[in-house]
């Protein structure tokens, strides 16, 4: 491995170690807090359920009143969900529905399929035990319990849980402010005529969407021409009021790659060149108070390095507790006999037999490969893979959340 290149793990640890967590807190409506990071523990002010409830439609009764199947009990009341019955008298049953509170004195529910309604009575064809088909008060959440911990990224299920204990607003970390721009005289915006040698700027759309999905507030500085002074000027502007400057293109060593010298002139560059494929020319530094991350201009390299490097950096800055994606151990339905000296991330997808298969062309120019794929196979440096071996698969469900 080139002595100037950090390993993937070293580079990732460096990035996360340099993340400066945001301390400001917003109060976000529970309806719109998806993707935000919880800034403080949430405690429940009530028990769930608040009182004993029925888990099914049937008859609430005292288990001691049914000494054998076939017992007949008078039906004394009807309790739908949302209603509260009156105390149950010994020797009687209450018609009850799923989610309805048990009347005082009842300690079991017998499902309706095991009962026969006869006039004003019901025949119980099952001998219940106390607690049967009853969801006890506080059995899910007790008053004062921590229902969500600080650092949790809020998905729909977390929002539903918060709402279930009556929380209408959530303390969340302020949105991370990110300045975004692309470099390259060859870049053209979609909708414009494509001149000879031009390429449409897919990175601008791809990276902006990835940032917004992580809950970032994005300032788009557009396309910057391949000029050192122009790049320096945009960096100075972008450093104002942002935690991160994210760029694509211009971080290699060509004569028209001006991002690296511009960052060195306006701030500092701490990390450059990573032993990963795709994505070797990834740069990290600072410009003023803002962190700087420069991604390769190749759209596939930009996408992969964002998922594997920028995503955990942003999550660490937002105070998230879970930074790294969980991997699946799956069967390789492919051969990879000529590994690279760098850590590789191969575009792959699930198949119907429980394995993963590779996109046919793993070149970094194949943007369609990341649409075809369900995720990335993580291949350690210098590691060949034979068909049938177990590989570490990183699904998009983990990487794009």
One Martini backbone bead per residue (centre of mass of N, CA, C, O) as a GRO file, in nm:
protein
  401
    1UNK     BB    1   0.097   0.035   0.021
    2UNK     BB    2   0.081   0.353   0.008
    3UNK     BB    3   0.224   0.574   0.233
    4UNK     BB    4   0.006   0.816   0.160
    5UNK     BB    5  -0.209   0.610   0.248
    6UNK     BB    6  -0.490   0.549   0.406
    7UNK     BB    7  -0.682   0.360   0.554
    8UNK     BB    8  -1.005   0.325   0.589
    9UNK     BB    9  -1.011   0.311   0.903
   10UNK     BB   10  -0.828   0.555   0.955
   11UNK     BB   11  -0.999   0.766   0.805
   12UNK     BB   12  -1.263   0.729   0.961
   13UNK     BB   13  -1.148   0.789   1.242
   14UNK     BB   14  -1.058   1.074   1.173
   15UNK     BB   15  -1.326   1.198   1.098
   16UNK     BB   16  -1.483   1.135   1.359
   17UNK     BB   17  -1.273   1.275   1.550
   18UNK     BB   18  -1.335   1.571   1.401
   19UNK     BB   19  -1.605   1.590   1.497
   20UNK     BB   20  -1.838   1.860   1.586
   21UNK     BB   21  -2.081   1.881   1.785
   22UNK     BB   22  -2.391   1.990   1.803
   23UNK     BB   23  -2.562   2.196   2.060
   24UNK     BB   24  -2.808   2.283   1.937
   25UNK     BB   25  -3.167   2.320   1.999
   26UNK     BB   26  -3.469   2.191   1.883
   27UNK     BB   27  -3.821   2.213   1.830
   28UNK     BB   28  -4.007   1.941   1.701
   29UNK     BB   29  -4.248   1.827   1.537
   30UNK     BB   30  -4.356   1.505   1.517
   31UNK     BB   31  -4.442   1.521   1.211
   32UNK     BB   32  -4.124   1.656   1.120
   33UNK     BB   33  -3.874   1.464   1.262
   34UNK     BB   34  -3.764   1.308   1.045
   35UNK     BB   35  -3.409   1.234   1.074
   36UNK     BB   36  -3.360   1.335   1.336
   37UNK     BB   37  -3.180   1.415   1.637
   38UNK     BB   38  -3.184   1.337   1.953
   39UNK     BB   39  -3.097   1.550   2.242
   40UNK     BB   40  -3.284   1.385   2.448
   41UNK     BB   41  -3.433   1.220   2.667
   42UNK     BB   42  -3.732   1.026   2.674
   43UNK     BB   43  -4.016   1.050   2.889
   44UNK     BB   44  -4.278   0.905   3.043
   45UNK     BB   45  -4.602   1.024   3.179
   46UNK     BB   46  -4.698   0.725   3.120
   47UNK     BB   47  -4.868   0.436   3.094
   48UNK     BB   48  -4.832   0.128   2.887
   49UNK     BB   49  -5.093   0.078   2.962
   50UNK     BB   50  -5.292   0.249   3.184
   51UNK     BB   51  -5.468  -0.013   3.169
   52UNK     BB   52  -5.627  -0.286   3.161
   53UNK     BB   53  -5.651  -0.490   2.861
   54UNK     BB   54  -5.774  -0.620   2.576
   55UNK     BB   55  -5.654  -0.850   2.308
   56UNK     BB   56  -5.968  -0.917   2.246
   57UNK     BB   57  -6.248  -1.052   2.141
   58UNK     BB   58  -6.504  -1.098   2.409
   59UNK     BB   59  -6.487  -1.206   2.761
   60UNK     BB   60  -6.511  -1.070   3.067
   61UNK     BB   61  -6.373  -1.218   3.376
   62UNK     BB   62  -6.366  -1.452   3.627
   63UNK     BB   63  -6.180  -1.726   3.652
   64UNK     BB   64  -6.330  -1.850   3.911
   65UNK     BB   65  -6.620  -1.879   3.746
   66UNK     BB   66  -6.451  -2.107   3.571
   67UNK     BB   67  -6.427  -2.452   3.645
   68UNK     BB   68  -6.549  -2.522   3.354
   69UNK     BB   69  -6.651  -2.607   3.074
   70UNK     BB   70  -6.984  -2.452   3.021
   71UNK     BB   71  -7.021  -2.203   3.156
   72UNK     BB   72  -7.274  -1.975   3.282
   73UNK     BB   73  -7.309  -1.620   3.208
   74UNK     BB   74  -7.396  -1.316   3.270
   75UNK     BB   75  -7.455  -1.030   3.076
   76UNK     BB   76  -7.384  -0.697   3.204
   77UNK     BB   77  -7.199  -0.578   2.958
   78UNK     BB   78  -7.058  -0.327   2.727
   79UNK     BB   79  -6.702  -0.289   2.594
   80UNK     BB   80  -6.566  -0.068   2.412
   81UNK     BB   81  -6.344   0.105   2.275
   82UNK     BB   82  -6.323   0.398   2.490
   83UNK     BB   83  -6.450   0.256   2.731
   84UNK     BB   84  -6.597   0.236   3.068
   85UNK     BB   85  -6.677   0.025   3.294
   86UNK     BB   86  -6.822  -0.150   3.540
   87UNK     BB   87  -6.818  -0.337   3.790
   88UNK     BB   88  -6.778  -0.675   3.830
   89UNK     BB   89  -6.984  -0.922   3.895
   90UNK     BB   90  -7.021  -1.205   4.025
   91UNK     BB   91  -7.111  -1.433   3.765
   92UNK     BB   92  -7.012  -1.244   3.533
   93UNK     BB   93  -7.004  -1.080   3.207
   94UNK     BB   94  -6.818  -0.897   2.951
   95UNK     BB   95  -6.847  -0.742   2.672
   96UNK     BB   96  -6.547  -0.730   2.464
   97UNK     BB   97  -6.283  -0.533   2.314
   98UNK     BB   98  -6.023  -0.448   2.157
   99UNK     BB   99  -5.863  -0.225   2.391
  100UNK     BB  100  -6.037  -0.254   2.625
  101UNK     BB  101  -6.116  -0.206   2.941
  102UNK     BB  102  -6.116  -0.357   3.225
  103UNK     BB  103  -6.313  -0.436   3.462
  104UNK     BB  104  -6.360  -0.433   3.770
  105UNK     BB  105  -6.279  -0.781   3.870
  106UNK     BB  106  -6.141  -0.860   3.624
  107UNK     BB  107  -5.883  -1.127   3.491
  108UNK     BB  108  -6.016  -1.213   3.204
  109UNK     BB  109  -6.018  -1.343   2.858
  110UNK     BB  110  -6.249  -1.476   2.620
  111UNK     BB  111  -6.277  -1.568   2.324
  112UNK     BB  112  -6.548  -1.574   2.109
  113UNK     BB  113  -6.486  -1.864   1.982
  114UNK     BB  114  -6.532  -1.985   2.302
  115UNK     BB  115  -6.833  -1.879   2.267
  116UNK     BB  116  -7.193  -1.865   2.366
  117UNK     BB  117  -7.461  -1.683   2.283
  118UNK     BB  118  -7.753  -1.665   2.523
  119UNK     BB  119  -7.903  -1.404   2.521
  120UNK     BB  120  -7.809  -1.293   2.853
  121UNK     BB  121  -7.589  -1.511   2.794
  122UNK     BB  122  -7.280  -1.711   2.841
  123UNK     BB  123  -7.084  -1.969   2.704
  124UNK     BB  124  -6.791  -2.119   2.841
  125UNK     BB  125  -6.550  -2.325   2.645
  126UNK     BB  126  -6.327  -2.219   2.860
  127UNK     BB  127  -6.058  -2.240   3.090
  128UNK     BB  128  -5.929  -1.987   3.249
  129UNK     BB  129  -5.668  -1.774   3.335
  130UNK     BB  130  -5.518  -1.550   3.497
  131UNK     BB  131  -5.442  -1.303   3.239
  132UNK     BB  132  -5.590  -1.380   3.000
  133UNK     BB  133  -5.593  -1.162   2.741
  134UNK     BB  134  -5.405  -0.949   2.903
  135UNK     BB  135  -5.305  -0.612   2.921
  136UNK     BB  136  -5.102  -0.474   3.130
  137UNK     BB  137  -5.033  -0.226   3.313
  138UNK     BB  138  -4.715  -0.122   3.206
  139UNK     BB  139  -4.597  -0.358   3.016
  140UNK     BB  140  -4.446  -0.158   2.819
  141UNK     BB  141  -4.485   0.122   2.988
  142UNK     BB  142  -4.359   0.316   3.236
  143UNK     BB  143  -4.363   0.557   3.437
  144UNK     BB  144  -4.051   0.722   3.348
  145UNK     BB  145  -3.955   0.600   3.111
  146UNK     BB  146  -3.728   0.543   2.861
  147UNK     BB  147  -3.815   0.560   2.516
  148UNK     BB  148  -3.579   0.765   2.421
  149UNK     BB  149  -3.258   0.826   2.319
  150UNK     BB  150  -3.005   1.000   2.290
  151UNK     BB  151  -2.910   0.984   1.939
  152UNK     BB  152  -3.164   0.927   1.795
  153UNK     BB  153  -3.294   0.839   1.498
  154UNK     BB  154  -3.588   0.943   1.337
  155UNK     BB  155  -3.841   0.737   1.273
  156UNK     BB  156  -4.155   0.645   1.235
  157UNK     BB  157  -4.150   0.460   1.495
  158UNK     BB  158  -4.052   0.681   1.693
  159UNK     BB  159  -4.285   0.877   1.645
  160UNK     BB  160  -4.506   0.683   1.736
  161UNK     BB  161  -4.402   0.644   2.026
  162UNK     BB  162  -4.415   0.937   2.115
  163UNK     BB  163  -4.721   0.970   2.059
  164UNK     BB  164  -4.819   0.735   2.259
  165UNK     BB  165  -4.712   0.942   2.511
  166UNK     BB  166  -4.792   1.255   2.418
  167UNK     BB  167  -4.571   1.368   2.218
  168UNK     BB  168  -4.545   1.671   2.016
  169UNK     BB  169  -4.242   1.746   2.100
  170UNK     BB  170  -3.891   1.752   1.999
  171UNK     BB  171  -3.562   1.724   2.094
  172UNK     BB  172  -3.330   1.856   1.857
  173UNK     BB  173  -3.087   1.881   1.651
  174UNK     BB  174  -2.961   2.091   1.469
  175UNK     BB  175  -2.917   2.151   1.162
  176UNK     BB  176  -2.693   2.090   0.934
  177UNK     BB  177  -2.462   2.301   0.766
  178UNK     BB  178  -2.426   2.286   0.404
  179UNK     BB  179  -2.185   2.327   0.159
  180UNK     BB  180  -2.228   2.308  -0.206
  181UNK     BB  181  -1.996   2.194  -0.470
  182UNK     BB  182  -1.881   2.203  -0.806
  183UNK     BB  183  -1.621   2.101  -1.034
  184UNK     BB  184  -1.603   2.202  -1.379
  185UNK     BB  185  -1.607   2.286  -1.719
  186UNK     BB  186  -1.781   2.022  -1.813
  187UNK     BB  187  -2.029   2.115  -1.666
  188UNK     BB  188  -2.386   2.046  -1.696
  189UNK     BB  189  -2.708   2.121  -1.690
  190UNK     BB  190  -2.994   2.001  -1.694
  191UNK     BB  191  -3.152   2.124  -2.004
  192UNK     BB  192  -2.894   2.170  -2.143
  193UNK     BB  193  -2.681   2.185  -2.374
  194UNK     BB  194  -2.442   1.949  -2.501
  195UNK     BB  195  -2.130   1.977  -2.536
  196UNK     BB  196  -1.837   1.905  -2.631
  197UNK     BB  197  -1.717   1.729  -2.344
  198UNK     BB  198  -1.968   1.717  -2.186
  199UNK     BB  199  -2.141   1.694  -1.859
  200UNK     BB  200  -2.366   1.604  -1.647
  201UNK     BB  201  -2.463   1.710  -1.316
  202UNK     BB  202  -2.516   1.460  -1.090
  203UNK     BB  203  -2.389   1.532  -0.811
  204UNK     BB  204  -2.570   1.765  -0.724
  205UNK     BB  205  -2.823   1.580  -0.683
  206UNK     BB  206  -2.713   1.346  -0.518
  207UNK     BB  207  -2.588   1.504  -0.274
  208UNK     BB  208  -2.829   1.673  -0.191
  209UNK     BB  209  -3.014   1.433  -0.125
  210UNK     BB  210  -2.831   1.301   0.088
  211UNK     BB  211  -2.827   1.541   0.283
  212UNK     BB  212  -3.135   1.569   0.327
  213UNK     BB  213  -3.171   1.278   0.439
  214UNK     BB  214  -2.977   1.374   0.696
  215UNK     BB  215  -3.096   1.672   0.778
  216UNK     BB  216  -2.983   1.891   0.604
  217UNK     BB  217  -2.872   2.223   0.534
  218UNK     BB  218  -2.859   2.348   0.205
  219UNK     BB  219  -2.600   2.517   0.021
  220UNK     BB  220  -2.594   2.605  -0.321
  221UNK     BB  221  -2.301   2.688  -0.530
  222UNK     BB  222  -2.269   2.502  -0.760
  223UNK     BB  223  -2.059   2.582  -1.028
  224UNK     BB  224  -1.706   2.569  -1.050
  225UNK     BB  225  -1.449   2.673  -1.196
  226UNK     BB  226  -1.120   2.595  -1.322
  227UNK     BB  227  -1.013   2.800  -1.070
  228UNK     BB  228  -0.838   2.901  -0.813
  229UNK     BB  229  -0.974   3.174  -0.732
  230UNK     BB  230  -1.263   3.074  -0.748
  231UNK     BB  231  -1.233   2.854  -0.534
  232UNK     BB  232  -1.143   3.035  -0.302
  233UNK     BB  233  -1.392   3.220  -0.295
  234UNK     BB  234  -1.603   2.998  -0.231
  235UNK     BB  235  -1.475   2.897   0.029
  236UNK     BB  236  -1.510   3.156   0.190
  237UNK     BB  237  -1.818   3.167   0.168
  238UNK     BB  238  -1.880   2.871   0.272
  239UNK     BB  239  -1.756   2.914   0.569
  240UNK     BB  240  -2.012   3.077   0.623
  241UNK     BB  241  -2.236   2.919   0.835
  242UNK     BB  242  -2.082   2.633   0.831
  243UNK     BB  243  -1.984   2.298   0.907
  244UNK     BB  244  -1.982   2.218   0.588
  245UNK     BB  245  -1.777   2.138   0.304
  246UNK     BB  246  -1.895   2.009  -0.011
  247UNK     BB  247  -1.726   1.835  -0.273
  248UNK     BB  248  -1.684   1.783  -0.637
  249UNK     BB  249  -1.397   1.760  -0.751
  250UNK     BB  250  -1.050   1.856  -0.777
  251UNK     BB  251  -0.870   1.623  -0.583
  252UNK     BB  252  -0.649   1.575  -0.754
  253UNK     BB  253  -0.333   1.611  -0.973
  254UNK     BB  254  -0.414   1.795  -1.181
  255UNK     BB  255  -0.402   2.098  -1.344
  256UNK     BB  256  -0.738   2.126  -1.291
  257UNK     BB  257  -0.690   2.070  -0.976
  258UNK     BB  258  -0.792   2.317  -0.719
  259UNK     BB  259  -0.890   2.231  -0.436
  260UNK     BB  260  -0.644   2.159  -0.274
  261UNK     BB  261  -0.486   2.435  -0.296
  262UNK     BB  262  -0.724   2.606  -0.190
  263UNK     BB  263  -0.741   2.486   0.093
  264UNK     BB  264  -0.444   2.543   0.171
  265UNK     BB  265  -0.479   2.857   0.139
  266UNK     BB  266  -0.754   2.887   0.336
  267UNK     BB  267  -0.631   2.643   0.518
  268UNK     BB  268  -0.653   2.291   0.573
  269UNK     BB  269  -0.490   1.966   0.514
  270UNK     BB  270  -0.523   1.630   0.665
  271UNK     BB  271  -0.655   1.459   0.419
  272UNK     BB  272  -0.525   1.230   0.157
  273UNK     BB  273  -0.587   0.956   0.047
  274UNK     BB  274  -0.748   0.640   0.006
  275UNK     BB  275  -0.773   0.285   0.060
  276UNK     BB  276  -1.012   0.298  -0.179
  277UNK     BB  277  -1.274   0.123  -0.384
  278UNK     BB  278  -1.399   0.371  -0.463
  279UNK     BB  279  -1.216   0.689  -0.367
  280UNK     BB  280  -0.921   0.793  -0.315
  281UNK     BB  281  -0.976   1.117  -0.367
  282UNK     BB  282  -0.999   1.212  -0.043
  283UNK     BB  283  -1.074   1.509   0.145
  284UNK     BB  284  -0.950   1.674   0.451
  285UNK     BB  285  -1.051   1.978   0.634
  286UNK     BB  286  -1.016   2.341   0.679
  287UNK     BB  287  -1.237   2.642   0.669
  288UNK     BB  288  -1.216   2.785   0.917
  289UNK     BB  289  -1.500   2.660   1.089
  290UNK     BB  290  -1.504   2.457   0.856
  291UNK     BB  291  -1.545   2.172   0.721
  292UNK     BB  292  -1.372   1.959   0.477
  293UNK     BB  293  -1.501   1.774   0.183
  294UNK     BB  294  -1.352   1.592  -0.086
  295UNK     BB  295  -1.476   1.457  -0.373
  296UNK     BB  296  -1.502   1.286  -0.628
  297UNK     BB  297  -1.624   1.328  -0.958
  298UNK     BB  298  -1.710   1.057  -0.974
  299UNK     BB  299  -2.022   0.943  -0.914
  300UNK     BB  300  -1.958   0.669  -0.780
  301UNK     BB  301  -1.738   0.765  -0.589
  302UNK     BB  302  -1.910   0.980  -0.451
  303UNK     BB  303  -2.128   0.790  -0.340
  304UNK     BB  304  -1.949   0.592  -0.175
  305UNK     BB  305  -1.794   0.803  -0.001
  306UNK     BB  306  -2.037   0.917   0.131
  307UNK     BB  307  -2.147   0.662   0.273
  308UNK     BB  308  -1.858   0.578   0.418
  309UNK     BB  309  -1.774   0.889   0.525
  310UNK     BB  310  -1.981   1.126   0.543
  311UNK     BB  311  -2.212   1.008   0.700
  312UNK     BB  312  -2.066   0.956   0.977
  313UNK     BB  313  -1.978   1.249   1.013
  314UNK     BB  314  -2.260   1.374   1.026
  315UNK     BB  315  -2.370   1.204   1.258
  316UNK     BB  316  -2.157   1.297   1.465
  317UNK     BB  317  -2.231   1.599   1.447
  318UNK     BB  318  -2.543   1.528   1.536
  319UNK     BB  319  -2.517   1.297   1.775
  320UNK     BB  320  -2.519   1.016   1.691
  321UNK     BB  321  -2.496   0.678   1.803
  322UNK     BB  322  -2.523   0.560   1.507
  323UNK     BB  323  -2.278   0.527   1.238
  324UNK     BB  324  -2.272   0.231   1.143
  325UNK     BB  325  -2.339  -0.010   0.941
  326UNK     BB  326  -2.511  -0.297   0.899
  327UNK     BB  327  -2.427  -0.624   0.829
  328UNK     BB  328  -2.444  -0.892   0.599
  329UNK     BB  329  -2.428  -1.245   0.581
  330UNK     BB  330  -2.347  -1.365   0.255
  331UNK     BB  331  -2.367  -1.522  -0.039
  332UNK     BB  332  -2.149  -1.570  -0.303
  333UNK     BB  333  -2.249  -1.530  -0.660
  334UNK     BB  334  -1.925  -1.503  -0.706
  335UNK     BB  335  -1.618  -1.395  -0.852
  336UNK     BB  336  -1.296  -1.252  -0.698
  337UNK     BB  337  -0.969  -1.303  -0.805
  338UNK     BB  338  -0.875  -0.972  -0.833
  339UNK     BB  339  -0.770  -0.795  -0.605
  340UNK     BB  340  -0.711  -0.517  -0.429
  341UNK     BB  341  -0.509  -0.315  -0.222
  342UNK     BB  342  -0.781  -0.206  -0.166
  343UNK     BB  343  -1.068  -0.124  -0.043
  344UNK     BB  344  -1.377  -0.266  -0.146
  345UNK     BB  345  -1.688  -0.156  -0.327
  346UNK     BB  346  -1.944  -0.355  -0.442
  347UNK     BB  347  -2.188  -0.382  -0.664
  348UNK     BB  348  -2.500  -0.522  -0.537
  349UNK     BB  349  -2.745  -0.798  -0.520
  350UNK     BB  350  -3.006  -0.964  -0.463
  351UNK     BB  351  -3.138  -1.291  -0.470
  352UNK     BB  352  -3.366  -1.567  -0.476
  353UNK     BB  353  -3.133  -1.760  -0.306
  354UNK     BB  354  -2.968  -1.573  -0.080
  355UNK     BB  355  -2.778  -1.401  -0.248
  356UNK     BB  356  -2.506  -1.232  -0.420
  357UNK     BB  357  -2.466  -1.007  -0.696
  358UNK     BB  358  -2.295  -0.863  -0.957
  359UNK     BB  359  -2.210  -0.624  -1.137
  360UNK     BB  360  -2.056  -0.658  -1.437
  361UNK     BB  361  -1.951  -0.346  -1.408
  362UNK     BB  362  -1.707  -0.192  -1.179
  363UNK     BB  363  -1.680   0.068  -1.288
  364UNK     BB  364  -1.678   0.416  -1.197
  365UNK     BB  365  -1.880   0.505  -1.452
  366UNK     BB  366  -2.135   0.324  -1.354
  367UNK     BB  367  -2.419   0.465  -1.249
  368UNK     BB  368  -2.629   0.231  -1.293
  369UNK     BB  369  -2.517   0.041  -1.064
  370UNK     BB  370  -2.655   0.194  -0.813
  371UNK     BB  371  -2.944   0.124  -0.909
  372UNK     BB  372  -2.927  -0.188  -0.937
  373UNK     BB  373  -2.847  -0.198  -0.656
  374UNK     BB  374  -2.870  -0.289  -0.288
  375UNK     BB  375  -2.548  -0.256  -0.250
  376UNK     BB  376  -2.243  -0.347  -0.066
  377UNK     BB  377  -1.941  -0.507  -0.100
  378UNK     BB  378  -1.704  -0.581   0.151
  379UNK     BB  379  -1.355  -0.570   0.061
  380UNK     BB  380  -1.074  -0.654   0.155
  381UNK     BB  381  -0.765  -0.625   0.116
  382UNK     BB  382  -0.634  -0.877  -0.068
  383UNK     BB  383  -0.934  -1.030  -0.128
  384UNK     BB  384  -1.054  -1.303  -0.236
  385UNK     BB  385  -1.346  -1.446  -0.411
  386UNK     BB  386  -1.555  -1.725  -0.381
  387UNK     BB  387  -1.792  -1.906  -0.465
  388UNK     BB  388  -1.986  -1.944  -0.155
  389UNK     BB  389  -1.890  -1.739   0.012
  390UNK     BB  390  -1.875  -1.513   0.273
  391UNK     BB  391  -2.013  -1.186   0.288
  392UNK     BB  392  -2.010  -0.832   0.325
  393UNK     BB  393  -2.324  -0.666   0.341
  394UNK     BB  394  -2.443  -0.333   0.240
  395UNK     BB  395  -2.733  -0.203   0.264
  396UNK     BB  396  -2.919   0.067   0.176
  397UNK     BB  397  -3.096   0.066   0.433
  398UNK     BB  398  -2.834   0.166   0.594
  399UNK     BB  399  -2.695   0.395   0.402
  400UNK     BB  400  -2.983   0.572   0.344
  401UNK     BB  401  -3.045   0.650   0.669
   0.00000   0.00000   0.00000
